[in-house]
PDB file of C-alpha atoms in Angstrom:
ATOM      1  CA  MET M   1      46.995  36.039  24.903  1.00 50.00           C
ATOM      2  CA  THR M   2      43.259  35.281  24.766  1.00 55.00           C
ATOM      3  CA  THR M   3      41.063  37.743  22.885  1.00 62.00           C
ATOM      4  CA  GLN M   4      38.084  38.846  24.922  1.00 68.00           C
ATOM      5  CA  ILE M   5      34.741  39.195  23.105  1.00 68.00           C
ATOM      6  CA  PRO M   6      32.870  42.301  24.218  1.00 73.00           C
ATOM      7  CA  PRO M   7      29.764  41.400  26.271  1.00 71.00           C
ATOM      8  CA  GLU M   8      27.449  43.228  23.888  1.00 70.00           C
ATOM      9  CA  GLU M   9      28.769  41.196  20.895  1.00 71.00           C
ATOM     10  CA  ALA M  10      28.399  37.915  22.774  1.00 69.00           C
ATOM     11  CA  LEU M  11      24.866  38.852  23.770  1.00 73.00           C
ATOM     12  CA  ALA M  12      24.005  39.774  20.175  1.00 73.00           C
ATOM     13  CA  ALA M  13      25.346  36.414  18.928  1.00 74.00           C
ATOM     14  CA  ILE M  14      23.248  34.558  21.505  1.00 77.00           C
ATOM     15  CA  LYS M  15      20.154  36.511  20.445  1.00 75.00           C
ATOM     16  CA  ARG M  16      20.774  35.763  16.746  1.00 77.00           C
ATOM     17  CA  ARG M  17      21.148  32.060  17.502  1.00 79.00           C
ATOM     18  CA  ALA M  18      17.964  32.053  19.586  1.00 76.00           C
ATOM     19  CA  ILE M  19      16.059  33.786  16.767  1.00 75.00           C
ATOM     20  CA  LYS M  20      17.268  31.171  14.256  1.00 75.00           C
ATOM     21  CA  ILE M  21      16.233  28.309  16.538  1.00 72.00           C
ATOM     22  CA  LEU M  22      12.812  29.878  17.096  1.00 70.00           C
ATOM     23  CA  ALA M  23      12.332  30.429  13.350  1.00 71.00           C
ATOM     24  CA  ALA M  24      13.274  26.805  12.620  1.00 66.00           C
ATOM     25  CA  ARG M  25      10.774  25.551  15.197  1.00 67.00           C
ATOM     26  CA  ARG M  26       8.022  27.747  13.759  1.00 68.00           C
ATOM     27  CA  ALA M  27       8.804  26.523  10.234  1.00 65.00           C
ATOM     28  CA  ALA M  28       8.633  22.910  11.389  1.00 65.00           C
ATOM     29  CA  ARG M  29       5.156  23.522  12.827  1.00 70.00           C
ATOM     30  CA  ARG M  30       3.712  25.188   9.734  1.00 83.00           C
ATOM     31  CA  LEU M  31       1.117  23.377   7.654  1.00 94.00           C
ATOM     32  CA  LYS M  32       2.948  21.752   4.733  1.00 96.00           C
ATOM     33  CA  PHE M  33       1.536  20.701   1.376  1.00 96.00           C
ATOM     34  CA  SER M  34       3.095  18.349  -1.177  1.00 97.00           C
ATOM     35  CA  GLY M  35       1.982  16.106  -3.988  1.00 98.00           C
ATOM     36  CA  GLU M  36       2.798  14.278  -7.165  1.00 98.00           C
ATOM     37  CA  VAL M  37       1.146  13.301 -10.444  1.00 98.00           C
ATOM     38  CA  SER M  38       2.124  10.283 -12.525  1.00 99.00           C
ATOM     39  CA  GLU M  39       1.268   8.699 -15.853  1.00 99.00           C
ATOM     40  CA  ALA M  40       1.907   4.989 -16.494  1.00 99.00           C
ATOM     41  CA  ILE M  41       1.734   2.759 -19.545  1.00 99.00           C
ATOM     42  CA  ALA M  42       1.669  -0.988 -18.875  1.00 99.00           C
ATOM     43  CA  TYR M  43       1.293  -4.289 -20.659  1.00 99.00           C
ATOM     44  CA  GLU M  44      -0.071  -7.397 -18.918  1.00 98.00           C
ATOM     45  CA  THR M  45      -0.099 -10.900 -20.345  1.00 97.00           C
ATOM     46  CA  ASN M  46      -3.260 -11.857 -18.418  1.00 96.00           C
ATOM     47  CA  PRO M  47      -5.006  -8.862 -16.798  1.00 95.00           C
ATOM     48  CA  SER M  48      -8.248 -10.771 -16.176  1.00 93.00           C
ATOM     49  CA  THR M  49      -6.296 -13.510 -14.303  1.00 91.00           C
ATOM     50  CA  SER M  50      -8.203 -16.154 -16.250  1.00 85.00           C
ATOM     51  CA  SER M  51      -7.297 -19.257 -18.220  1.00 75.00           C
ATOM     52  CA  SER M  52      -7.625 -17.356 -21.519  1.00 70.00           C
ATOM     53  CA  HIS M  53      -4.272 -15.594 -20.998  1.00 75.00           C
ATOM     54  CA  LYS M  54      -5.204 -12.727 -23.314  1.00 88.00           C
ATOM     55  CA  GLY M  55      -2.778  -9.812 -23.005  1.00 96.00           C
ATOM     56  CA  ASP M  56      -3.728  -6.148 -22.983  1.00 97.00           C
ATOM     57  CA  THR M  57      -2.259  -2.660 -22.647  1.00 98.00           C
ATOM     58  CA  SER M  58      -3.407  -0.159 -20.033  1.00 98.00           C
ATOM     59  CA  GLU M  59      -2.955   3.508 -19.199  1.00 98.00           C
ATOM     60  CA  GLU M  60      -3.124   4.815 -15.623  1.00 99.00           C
ATOM     61  CA  THR M  61      -3.178   8.375 -14.308  1.00 99.00           C
ATOM     62  CA  SER M  62      -2.515   8.832 -10.589  1.00 99.00           C
ATOM     63  CA  THR M  63      -2.239  11.694  -8.139  1.00 98.00           C
ATOM     64  CA  TYR M  64      -1.194  11.932  -4.508  1.00 98.00           C
ATOM     65  CA  LEU M  65      -1.706  14.972  -2.250  1.00 98.00           C
ATOM     66  CA  THR M  66      -0.796  15.374   1.397  1.00 98.00           C
ATOM     67  CA  LEU M  67      -1.091  17.943   4.177  1.00 98.00           C
ATOM     68  CA  SER M  68       1.104  17.619   7.261  1.00 97.00           C
ATOM     69  CA  LYS M  69       1.773  19.526  10.448  1.00 96.00           C
ATOM     70  CA  LYS M  70       3.876  19.044  13.567  1.00 95.00           C
ATOM     71  CA  LEU M  71       1.497  19.365  16.504  1.00 95.00           C
ATOM     72  CA  ALA M  72       4.156  18.910  19.188  1.00 94.00           C
ATOM     73  CA  PRO M  73       7.841  17.946  19.347  1.00 92.00           C
ATOM     74  CA  THR M  74       6.868  14.261  19.460  1.00 96.00           C
ATOM     75  CA  LEU M  75       3.531  14.326  17.576  1.00 97.00           C
ATOM     76  CA  ASP M  76       2.915  14.725  13.815  1.00 97.00           C
ATOM     77  CA  TRP M  77      -0.402  14.908  11.942  1.00 98.00           C
ATOM     78  CA  SER M  78      -1.089  14.341   8.253  1.00 98.00           C
ATOM     79  CA  SER M  79      -3.990  13.928   5.861  1.00 98.00           C
ATOM     80  CA  SER M  80      -3.717  12.628   2.305  1.00 98.00           C
ATOM     81  CA  TYR M  81      -5.671  11.880  -0.851  1.00 99.00           C
ATOM     82  CA  SER M  82      -4.749   9.451  -3.610  1.00 98.00           C
ATOM     83  CA  GLY M  83      -6.664   8.960  -6.819  1.00 99.00           C
ATOM     84  CA  SER M  84      -6.142   6.865  -9.922  1.00 98.00           C
ATOM     85  CA  TYR M  85      -7.837   6.174 -13.235  1.00 98.00           C
ATOM     86  CA  LEU M  86      -7.000   2.902 -14.996  1.00 98.00           C
ATOM     87  CA  LYS M  87      -8.187   2.039 -18.500  1.00 98.00           C
ATOM     88  CA  TYR M  88      -7.414  -0.991 -20.673  1.00 98.00           C
ATOM     89  CA  VAL M  89      -7.492  -0.993 -24.453  1.00 98.00           C
ATOM     90  CA  ASN M  90      -9.734  -4.089 -24.681  1.00 95.00           C
ATOM     91  CA  TYR M  91     -10.389  -5.468 -21.179  1.00 95.00           C
ATOM     92  CA  GLY M  92     -13.194  -3.090 -20.245  1.00 95.00           C
ATOM     93  CA  ASP M  93     -14.222  -4.932 -17.073  1.00 95.00           C
ATOM     94  CA  GLY M  94     -10.864  -3.996 -15.562  1.00 96.00           C
ATOM     95  CA  ASP M  95     -11.313  -0.229 -15.991  1.00 98.00           C
ATOM     96  CA  TYR M  96     -11.790   1.633 -12.715  1.00 98.00           C
ATOM     97  CA  THR M  97     -11.509   4.940 -10.889  1.00 98.00           C
ATOM     98  CA  ASP M  98     -10.272   4.862  -7.304  1.00 99.00           C
ATOM     99  CA  HIS M  99     -10.371   7.573  -4.621  1.00 99.00           C
ATOM    100  CA  THR M 100      -8.754   7.076  -1.204  1.00 99.00           C
ATOM    101  CA  LEU M 101      -8.832   9.656   1.585  1.00 98.00           C
ATOM    102  CA  THR M 102      -6.717   9.236   4.701  1.00 98.00           C
ATOM    103  CA  ALA M 103      -8.709  11.643   6.814  1.00 92.00           C
ATOM    104  CA  THR M 104      -6.270  11.704   9.697  1.00 95.00           C
ATOM    105  CA  LYS M 105      -2.967  10.048  10.489  1.00 98.00           C
ATOM    106  CA  LEU M 106      -1.137  10.604  13.769  1.00 98.00           C
ATOM    107  CA  ARG M 107       2.489   9.699  14.424  1.00 98.00           C
ATOM    108  CA  TRP M 108       3.752   9.778  17.997  1.00 98.00           C
ATOM    109  CA  GLN M 109       7.456   9.283  18.644  1.00 96.00           C
ATOM    110  CA  PRO M 110       8.220   9.740  22.355  1.00 94.00           C
ATOM    111  CA  ARG M 111      11.700   8.271  21.899  1.00 90.00           C
ATOM    112  CA  ARG M 112      14.118   7.907  19.034  1.00 88.00           C
ATOM    113  CA  THR M 113      13.687   4.119  19.114  1.00 92.00           C
ATOM    114  CA  TRP M 114       9.870   3.993  19.348  1.00 94.00           C
ATOM    115  CA  ARG M 115       7.136   5.146  16.988  1.00 97.00           C
ATOM    116  CA  LEU M 116       3.356   4.696  17.141  1.00 98.00           C
ATOM    117  CA  GLU M 117       1.032   5.487  14.204  1.00 98.00           C
ATOM    118  CA  GLN M 118      -2.743   5.430  13.769  1.00 98.00           C
ATOM    119  CA  TRP M 119      -4.839   6.322  10.726  1.00 98.00           C
ATOM    120  CA  THR M 120      -8.293   6.060   9.161  1.00 98.00           C
ATOM    121  CA  GLU M 121      -9.018   5.561   5.449  1.00 98.00           C
ATOM    122  CA  PHE M 122     -12.086   5.971   3.248  1.00 98.00           C
ATOM    123  CA  GLU M 123     -12.006   4.487  -0.265  1.00 98.00           C
ATOM    124  CA  TYR M 124     -14.401   4.473  -3.202  1.00 99.00           C
ATOM    125  CA  ASN M 125     -13.589   2.195  -6.138  1.00 98.00           C
ATOM    126  CA  PHE M 126     -15.804   2.535  -9.230  1.00 98.00           C
ATOM    127  CA  TYR M 127     -15.923   0.055 -12.141  1.00 98.00           C
ATOM    128  CA  PRO M 128     -17.978   1.616 -14.971  1.00 97.00           C
ATOM    129  CA  ALA M 129     -18.247  -1.575 -17.072  1.00 96.00           C
ATOM    130  CA  ALA M 130     -18.477  -4.034 -14.160  1.00 94.00           C
ATOM    131  CA  LEU M 131     -20.753  -2.230 -11.711  1.00 95.00           C
ATOM    132  CA  SER M 132     -21.079  -5.249  -9.426  1.00 94.00           C
ATOM    133  CA  SER M 133     -17.380  -4.848  -8.540  1.00 95.00           C
ATOM    134  CA  THR M 134     -17.824  -1.243  -7.324  1.00 98.00           C
ATOM    135  CA  TYR M 135     -17.354  -0.861  -3.574  1.00 98.00           C
ATOM    136  CA  ARG M 136     -16.885   1.511  -0.644  1.00 98.00           C
ATOM    137  CA  ASN M 137     -14.208   0.759   1.922  1.00 98.00           C
ATOM    138  CA  PHE M 138     -13.625   1.992   5.480  1.00 98.00           C
ATOM    139  CA  LYS M 139     -10.411   1.074   7.287  1.00 98.00           C
ATOM    140  CA  VAL M 140      -8.773   1.792  10.630  1.00 98.00           C
ATOM    141  CA  ALA M 141      -5.165   0.821  11.260  1.00 98.00           C
ATOM    142  CA  GLY M 142      -2.397   1.123  13.820  1.00 98.00           C
ATOM    143  CA  ARG M 143       1.337   0.439  13.712  1.00 99.00           C
ATOM    144  CA  LEU M 144       4.029   0.140  16.382  1.00 98.00           C
ATOM    145  CA  ARG M 145       7.688   0.316  15.339  1.00 98.00           C
ATOM    146  CA  GLN M 146      10.857  -0.135  17.362  1.00 97.00           C
ATOM    147  CA  ASN M 147      14.439   0.402  16.242  1.00 94.00           C
ATOM    148  CA  LEU M 148      16.793  -2.370  17.337  1.00 90.00           C
ATOM    149  CA  PHE M 149      20.558  -1.981  17.650  1.00 83.00           C
ATOM    150  CA  ASP M 150      22.109   0.298  15.007  1.00 82.00           C
ATOM    151  CA  THR M 151      20.557  -0.958  11.768  1.00 89.00           C
ATOM    152  CA  TRP M 152      17.677  -3.294  12.681  1.00 94.00           C
ATOM    153  CA  TYR M 153      14.016  -2.518  13.256  1.00 96.00           C
ATOM    154  CA  HIS M 154      10.758  -4.418  13.672  1.00 97.00           C
ATOM    155  CA  GLN M 155       7.136  -3.344  13.538  1.00 98.00           C
ATOM    156  CA  ALA M 156       3.667  -4.750  14.160  1.00 99.00           C
ATOM    157  CA  GLN M 157       0.528  -3.524  12.396  1.00 98.00           C
ATOM    158  CA  TYR M 158      -3.195  -4.220  12.748  1.00 98.00           C
ATOM    159  CA  GLU M 159      -5.911  -3.288  10.234  1.00 98.00           C
ATOM    160  CA  TYR M 160      -9.667  -3.691  10.198  1.00 98.00           C
ATOM    161  CA  PHE M 161     -11.893  -2.773   7.291  1.00 96.00           C
ATOM    162  CA  ILE M 162     -15.476  -3.009   6.120  1.00 97.00           C
ATOM    163  CA  ARG M 163     -16.060  -3.304   2.352  1.00 97.00           C
ATOM    164  CA  ASP M 164     -19.570  -2.484   1.145  1.00 97.00           C
ATOM    165  CA  TYR M 165     -20.368  -3.450  -2.457  1.00 96.00           C
ATOM    166  CA  VAL M 166     -22.642  -0.838  -3.994  1.00 96.00           C
ATOM    167  CA  SER M 167     -24.806  -3.088  -6.196  1.00 94.00           C
ATOM    168  CA  LYS M 168     -23.566  -6.671  -5.832  1.00 94.00           C
ATOM    169  CA  LYS M 169     -26.124  -8.717  -3.900  1.00 93.00           C
ATOM    170  CA  ALA M 170     -25.316 -11.141  -1.124  1.00 94.00           C
ATOM    171  CA  ARG M 171     -26.620 -14.665  -1.782  1.00 92.00           C
ATOM    172  CA  ASP M 172     -28.454 -17.029   0.519  1.00 90.00           C
ATOM    173  CA  GLY M 173     -27.468 -20.644   1.119  1.00 84.00           C
ATOM    174  CA  ALA M 174     -29.236 -21.796  -2.055  1.00 84.00           C
ATOM    175  CA  GLY M 175     -27.399 -19.248  -4.206  1.00 86.00           C
ATOM    176  CA  ALA M 176     -30.294 -16.833  -4.756  1.00 92.00           C
ATOM    177  CA  ASP M 177     -29.728 -13.093  -4.463  1.00 92.00           C
ATOM    178  CA  THR M 178     -30.997 -11.495  -1.258  1.00 92.00           C
ATOM    179  CA  ARG M 179     -32.196  -7.924  -0.799  1.00 92.00           C
ATOM    180  CA  ASN M 180     -28.934  -6.997   0.927  1.00 94.00           C
ATOM    181  CA  THR M 181     -25.743  -5.973  -0.833  1.00 95.00           C
ATOM    182  CA  ARG M 182     -22.594  -7.949  -0.179  1.00 95.00           C
ATOM    183  CA  LEU M 183     -20.600  -6.807   2.848  1.00 95.00           C
ATOM    184  CA  ASP M 184     -17.118  -8.065   3.783  1.00 96.00           C
ATOM    185  CA  ALA M 185     -15.240  -7.563   7.057  1.00 96.00           C
ATOM    186  CA  ARG M 186     -11.509  -8.223   7.216  1.00 95.00           C
ATOM    187  CA  ASN M 187      -8.942  -8.323  10.021  1.00 97.00           C
ATOM    188  CA  ARG M 188      -5.250  -8.168   9.132  1.00 97.00           C
ATOM    189  CA  ILE M 189      -2.148  -8.592  11.307  1.00 98.00           C
ATOM    190  CA  ARG M 190       1.309  -7.797   9.919  1.00 98.00           C
ATOM    191  CA  TYR M 191       4.780  -8.166  11.420  1.00 98.00           C
ATOM    192  CA  LYS M 192       7.949  -6.950   9.707  1.00 97.00           C
ATOM    193  CA  VAL M 193      11.668  -7.150  10.478  1.00 97.00           C
ATOM    194  CA  GLY M 194      14.170  -5.072   8.513  1.00 96.00           C
ATOM    195  CA  THR M 195      17.809  -4.021   8.414  1.00 96.00           C
ATOM    196  CA  THR M 196      20.290  -2.180   6.221  1.00 90.00           C
ATOM    197  CA  VAL M 197      23.099  -4.074   4.509  1.00 88.00           C
ATOM    198  CA  ASN M 198      25.674  -1.971   2.658  1.00 83.00           C
ATOM    199  CA  LYS M 199      23.184   0.920   2.307  1.00 80.00           C
ATOM    200  CA  ALA M 200      20.466  -1.444   1.003  1.00 89.00           C
ATOM    201  CA  LEU M 201      17.241  -1.865   2.973  1.00 92.00           C
ATOM    202  CA  CYS M 202      16.190  -5.502   3.405  1.00 96.00           C
ATOM    203  CA  SER M 203      12.991  -6.667   5.099  1.00 97.00           C
ATOM    204  CA  VAL M 204      10.810  -9.720   5.687  1.00 97.00           C
ATOM    205  CA  GLU M 205       7.122  -9.380   6.533  1.00 97.00           C
ATOM    206  CA  ASN M 206       4.626 -11.957   7.758  1.00 97.00           C
ATOM    207  CA  GLU M 207       0.961 -11.195   7.206  1.00 96.00           C
ATOM    208  CA  PHE M 208      -2.185 -12.985   8.340  1.00 96.00           C
ATOM    209  CA  TYR M 209      -5.744 -11.929   7.605  1.00 94.00           C
ATOM    210  CA  TRP M 210      -9.198 -13.435   7.628  1.00 94.00           C
ATOM    211  CA  ASN M 211     -12.209 -12.367   5.584  1.00 93.00           C
ATOM    212  CA  ASN M 212     -15.877 -12.791   6.534  1.00 94.00           C
ATOM    213  CA  SER M 213     -18.743 -12.044   4.157  1.00 94.00           C
ATOM    214  CA  ASN M 214     -22.536 -12.002   4.409  1.00 93.00           C
ATOM    215  CA  ASP M 215     -22.658 -14.008   1.155  1.00 91.00           C
ATOM    216  CA  ALA M 216     -23.944 -17.365   2.422  1.00 86.00           C
ATOM    217  CA  ARG M 217     -23.554 -19.423  -0.763  1.00 80.00           C
ATOM    218  CA  ASN M 218     -21.105 -22.077   0.482  1.00 66.00           C
ATOM    219  CA  ASP M 219     -19.446 -19.258   2.466  1.00 75.00           C
ATOM    220  CA  PHE M 220     -17.874 -18.433  -0.886  1.00 79.00           C
ATOM    221  CA  TYR M 221     -15.838 -15.452   0.333  1.00 84.00           C
ATOM    222  CA  ASP M 222     -14.816 -16.656   3.807  1.00 92.00           C
ATOM    223  CA  TYR M 223     -11.125 -17.509   3.958  1.00 94.00           C
ATOM    224  CA  ASP M 224      -7.880 -17.205   5.911  1.00 96.00           C
ATOM    225  CA  VAL M 225      -4.607 -16.005   4.372  1.00 96.00           C
ATOM    226  CA  TRP M 226      -0.953 -16.237   5.411  1.00 97.00           C
ATOM    227  CA  LYS M 227       1.584 -14.233   3.427  1.00 97.00           C
ATOM    228  CA  ILE M 228       5.343 -13.696   3.634  1.00 97.00           C
ATOM    229  CA  THR M 229       7.156 -10.955   1.711  1.00 97.00           C
ATOM    230  CA  GLY M 230      10.869 -10.302   1.308  1.00 97.00           C
ATOM    231  CA  SER M 231      12.314  -7.156  -0.230  1.00 97.00           C
ATOM    232  CA  ALA M 232      15.621  -5.417  -0.867  1.00 97.00           C
ATOM    233  CA  SER M 233      16.084  -1.861  -2.112  1.00 97.00           C
ATOM    234  CA  GLY M 234      18.711   0.836  -2.328  1.00 96.00           C
ATOM    235  CA  ASN M 235      20.531   3.381  -4.467  1.00 95.00           C
ATOM    236  CA  ALA M 236      22.646   1.951  -7.272  1.00 95.00           C
ATOM    237  CA  THR M 237      23.891   5.466  -8.080  1.00 95.00           C
ATOM    238  CA  LYS M 238      23.102   8.949  -6.813  1.00 95.00           C
ATOM    239  CA  LYS M 239      20.038   9.141  -9.087  1.00 97.00           C
ATOM    240  CA  LEU M 240      19.151   5.478  -9.668  1.00 98.00           C
ATOM    241  CA  TYR M 241      17.099   3.562  -7.085  1.00 97.00           C
ATOM    242  CA  VAL M 242      16.416  -0.161  -7.517  1.00 98.00           C
ATOM    243  CA  SER M 243      14.278  -2.671  -5.626  1.00 98.00           C
ATOM    244  CA  GLY M 244      13.285  -6.326  -5.713  1.00 98.00           C
ATOM    245  CA  THR M 245      10.530  -8.262  -3.928  1.00 98.00           C
ATOM    246  CA  PHE M 246       9.352 -11.827  -3.472  1.00 97.00           C
ATOM    247  CA  ALA M 247       6.063 -12.889  -1.902  1.00 98.00           C
ATOM    248  CA  PHE M 248       4.281 -16.152  -1.154  1.00 98.00           C
ATOM    249  CA  GLU M 249       0.619 -16.254  -0.141  1.00 98.00           C
ATOM    250  CA  ARG M 250      -1.507 -19.217   0.992  1.00 98.00           C
ATOM    251  CA  LYS M 251      -5.281 -18.714   0.942  1.00 97.00           C
ATOM    252  CA  ASN M 252      -7.398 -21.363   2.678  1.00 96.00           C
ATOM    253  CA  TYR M 253     -11.135 -21.211   1.979  1.00 94.00           C
ATOM    254  CA  ARG M 254     -13.120 -22.375   4.987  1.00 92.00           C
ATOM    255  CA  ALA M 255     -16.024 -23.978   3.121  1.00 87.00           C
ATOM    256  CA  ARG M 256     -15.670 -23.270  -0.606  1.00 88.00           C
ATOM    257  CA  LYS M 257     -15.234 -26.619  -2.368  1.00 88.00           C
ATOM    258  CA  VAL M 258     -13.335 -27.557  -5.494  1.00 90.00           C
ATOM    259  CA  THR M 259     -15.152 -29.293  -8.329  1.00 85.00           C
ATOM    260  CA  GLY M 260     -15.204 -33.085  -8.293  1.00 80.00           C
ATOM    261  CA  ILE M 261     -16.873 -36.064  -6.660  1.00 74.00           C
ATOM    262  CA  ASN M 262     -14.793 -36.008  -3.484  1.00 74.00           C
ATOM    263  CA  ALA M 263     -14.642 -32.240  -3.199  1.00 81.00           C
ATOM    264  CA  GLU M 264     -12.344 -30.744  -0.594  1.00 91.00           C
ATOM    265  CA  ALA M 265     -12.015 -27.173   0.607  1.00 92.00           C
ATOM    266  CA  ARG M 266     -10.213 -25.005  -1.902  1.00 94.00           C
ATOM    267  CA  TYR M 267      -6.803 -23.451  -1.327  1.00 96.00           C
ATOM    268  CA  ASP M 268      -4.678 -21.123  -3.485  1.00 97.00           C
ATOM    269  CA  ASP M 269      -0.901 -20.614  -3.474  1.00 98.00           C
ATOM    270  CA  LYS M 270       0.258 -17.348  -5.030  1.00 98.00           C
ATOM    271  CA  TYR M 271       3.871 -16.477  -5.860  1.00 98.00           C
ATOM    272  CA  THR M 272       4.918 -12.946  -6.820  1.00 98.00           C
ATOM    273  CA  LEU M 273       8.262 -11.671  -8.102  1.00 98.00           C
ATOM    274  CA  GLY M 274       8.770  -7.958  -8.620  1.00 98.00           C
ATOM    275  CA  SER M 275      11.543  -5.567  -9.561  1.00 98.00           C
ATOM    276  CA  SER M 276      11.747  -1.868 -10.323  1.00 98.00           C
ATOM    277  CA  ALA M 277      14.236   0.852 -11.203  1.00 99.00           C
ATOM    278  CA  THR M 278      13.600   4.567 -10.637  1.00 98.00           C
ATOM    279  CA  TYR M 279      15.755   7.336 -12.078  1.00 99.00           C
ATOM    280  CA  ASP M 280      15.595  10.953 -10.888  1.00 98.00           C
ATOM    281  CA  LEU M 281      15.758  13.142 -13.981  1.00 98.00           C
ATOM    282  CA  ASN M 282      15.876  16.286 -11.815  1.00 97.00           C
ATOM    283  CA  ASP M 283      14.329  17.612  -8.605  1.00 95.00           C
ATOM    284  CA  THR M 284      10.821  17.453 -10.123  1.00 98.00           C
ATOM    285  CA  TRP M 285      10.693  14.580 -12.613  1.00 98.00           C
ATOM    286  CA  ARG M 286      11.476  10.885 -12.281  1.00 98.00           C
ATOM    287  CA  LEU M 287      11.154   7.878 -14.568  1.00 99.00           C
ATOM    288  CA  ALA M 288      10.467   4.312 -13.409  1.00 99.00           C
ATOM    289  CA  TYR M 289      10.275   0.851 -14.953  1.00 99.00           C
ATOM    290  CA  GLY M 290       8.645  -2.076 -13.175  1.00 99.00           C
ATOM    291  CA  LEU M 291       8.289  -5.790 -13.851  1.00 99.00           C
ATOM    292  CA  THR M 292       5.969  -8.067 -11.858  1.00 98.00           C
ATOM    293  CA  PHE M 293       5.238 -11.755 -12.342  1.00 98.00           C
ATOM    294  CA  ASP M 294       2.378 -13.586 -10.584  1.00 98.00           C
ATOM    295  CA  HIS M 295       1.728 -17.319 -10.518  1.00 97.00           C
ATOM    296  CA  LEU M 296      -1.305 -18.771  -8.771  1.00 97.00           C
ATOM    297  CA  GLY M 297      -1.512 -22.491  -8.153  1.00 96.00           C
ATOM    298  CA  SER M 298      -4.595 -24.126  -6.688  1.00 95.00           C
ATOM    299  CA  ASN M 299      -6.265 -27.456  -6.016  1.00 93.00           C
ATOM    300  CA  GLU M 300      -9.003 -25.988  -8.243  1.00 92.00           C
ATOM    301  CA  PRO M 301      -7.362 -26.152 -11.712  1.00 89.00           C
ATOM    302  CA  THR M 302      -9.778 -23.645 -13.246  1.00 88.00           C
ATOM    303  CA  GLY M 303      -8.537 -21.011 -10.799  1.00 90.00           C
ATOM    304  CA  GLU M 304      -4.865 -21.207 -11.772  1.00 94.00           C
ATOM    305  CA  TYR M 305      -3.226 -18.439 -13.780  1.00 95.00           C
ATOM    306  CA  ASP M 306       0.008 -16.630 -14.666  1.00 96.00           C
ATOM    307  CA  ASN M 307       0.373 -12.915 -15.298  1.00 97.00           C
ATOM    308  CA  ALA M 308       3.391 -10.759 -16.158  1.00 98.00           C
ATOM    309  CA  LYS M 309       3.211  -6.958 -16.089  1.00 98.00           C
ATOM    310  CA  HIS M 310       5.642  -4.441 -17.589  1.00 99.00           C
ATOM    311  CA  SER M 311       5.124  -0.779 -16.713  1.00 99.00           C
ATOM    312  CA  LEU M 312       6.757   2.553 -17.505  1.00 99.00           C
ATOM    313  CA  THR M 313       5.868   5.511 -15.266  1.00 99.00           C
ATOM    314  CA  VAL M 314       6.653   9.229 -15.423  1.00 99.00           C
ATOM    315  CA  THR M 315       6.115  11.204 -12.202  1.00 99.00           C
ATOM    316  CA  ALA M 316       6.218  14.917 -11.388  1.00 98.00           C
ATOM    317  CA  LYS M 317       6.329  16.011  -7.761  1.00 97.00           C
ATOM    318  CA  PHE M 318       5.530  19.413  -6.309  1.00 94.00           C
TER     319      PHE M 318
END
């Protein structure tokens, strides 16, 4: 015998369910705030990337803040700020303060398999001991991502930025400083393919960018770069997350010559190996260790270098 639910009880249950759904939708559309603060201690064998290979220790304080809001069922908005302060014990020219504001970022996902993102960034990087390295940066970027099959995805990204050096002068063809400050324009195209293998995320990314500068001394800062990056990451345990990366980068200078009688255009080959392990101490705190090794080879011997970096980072999120 089937038990009949009284109509008024069924109606009340439907109303309660509708109220819960409405409350969940309202919560999803509220303005959300989150952030994190981290402190890192690192040691580098060659922070100046020079032939001297003099090691140094650094301390870095970083913060990241973000606001986000769902504007529509398929459209999300966010705005974020990241700041960092890096200071070396001895290598003063490497000290800097960096501020980056992503004024607006939109993410549109009309389907489960498609996602389109667009954002704008403003950056100010200040070097107190090396003022000529201080710059302002403006960047616009867009990314299109598509999920393939069950575990595969690919994405294409385009970036354009203008970098304005605050005090560094652009040079004329003879090498003399002009009245104008140096200004660089860069275009970057990136394409990535990724998949999950046994709960680990693996990806390969190709990147191509070209840099144009108003510094006319042998077109010193005009070059083209091709870069490929491979990475794998995943949870080793419930609280331990590990990752590894490999990257190769070829930089071809268009007119910058190497030293010598029969000088040819310079090129650099850079290899990077990286690994990290992050452990969640609790819901607020996490501890991370990272190791990165860079090797740059070049047909200009004075430009070659090696650098290894060990870092230990403590992060609190809120």
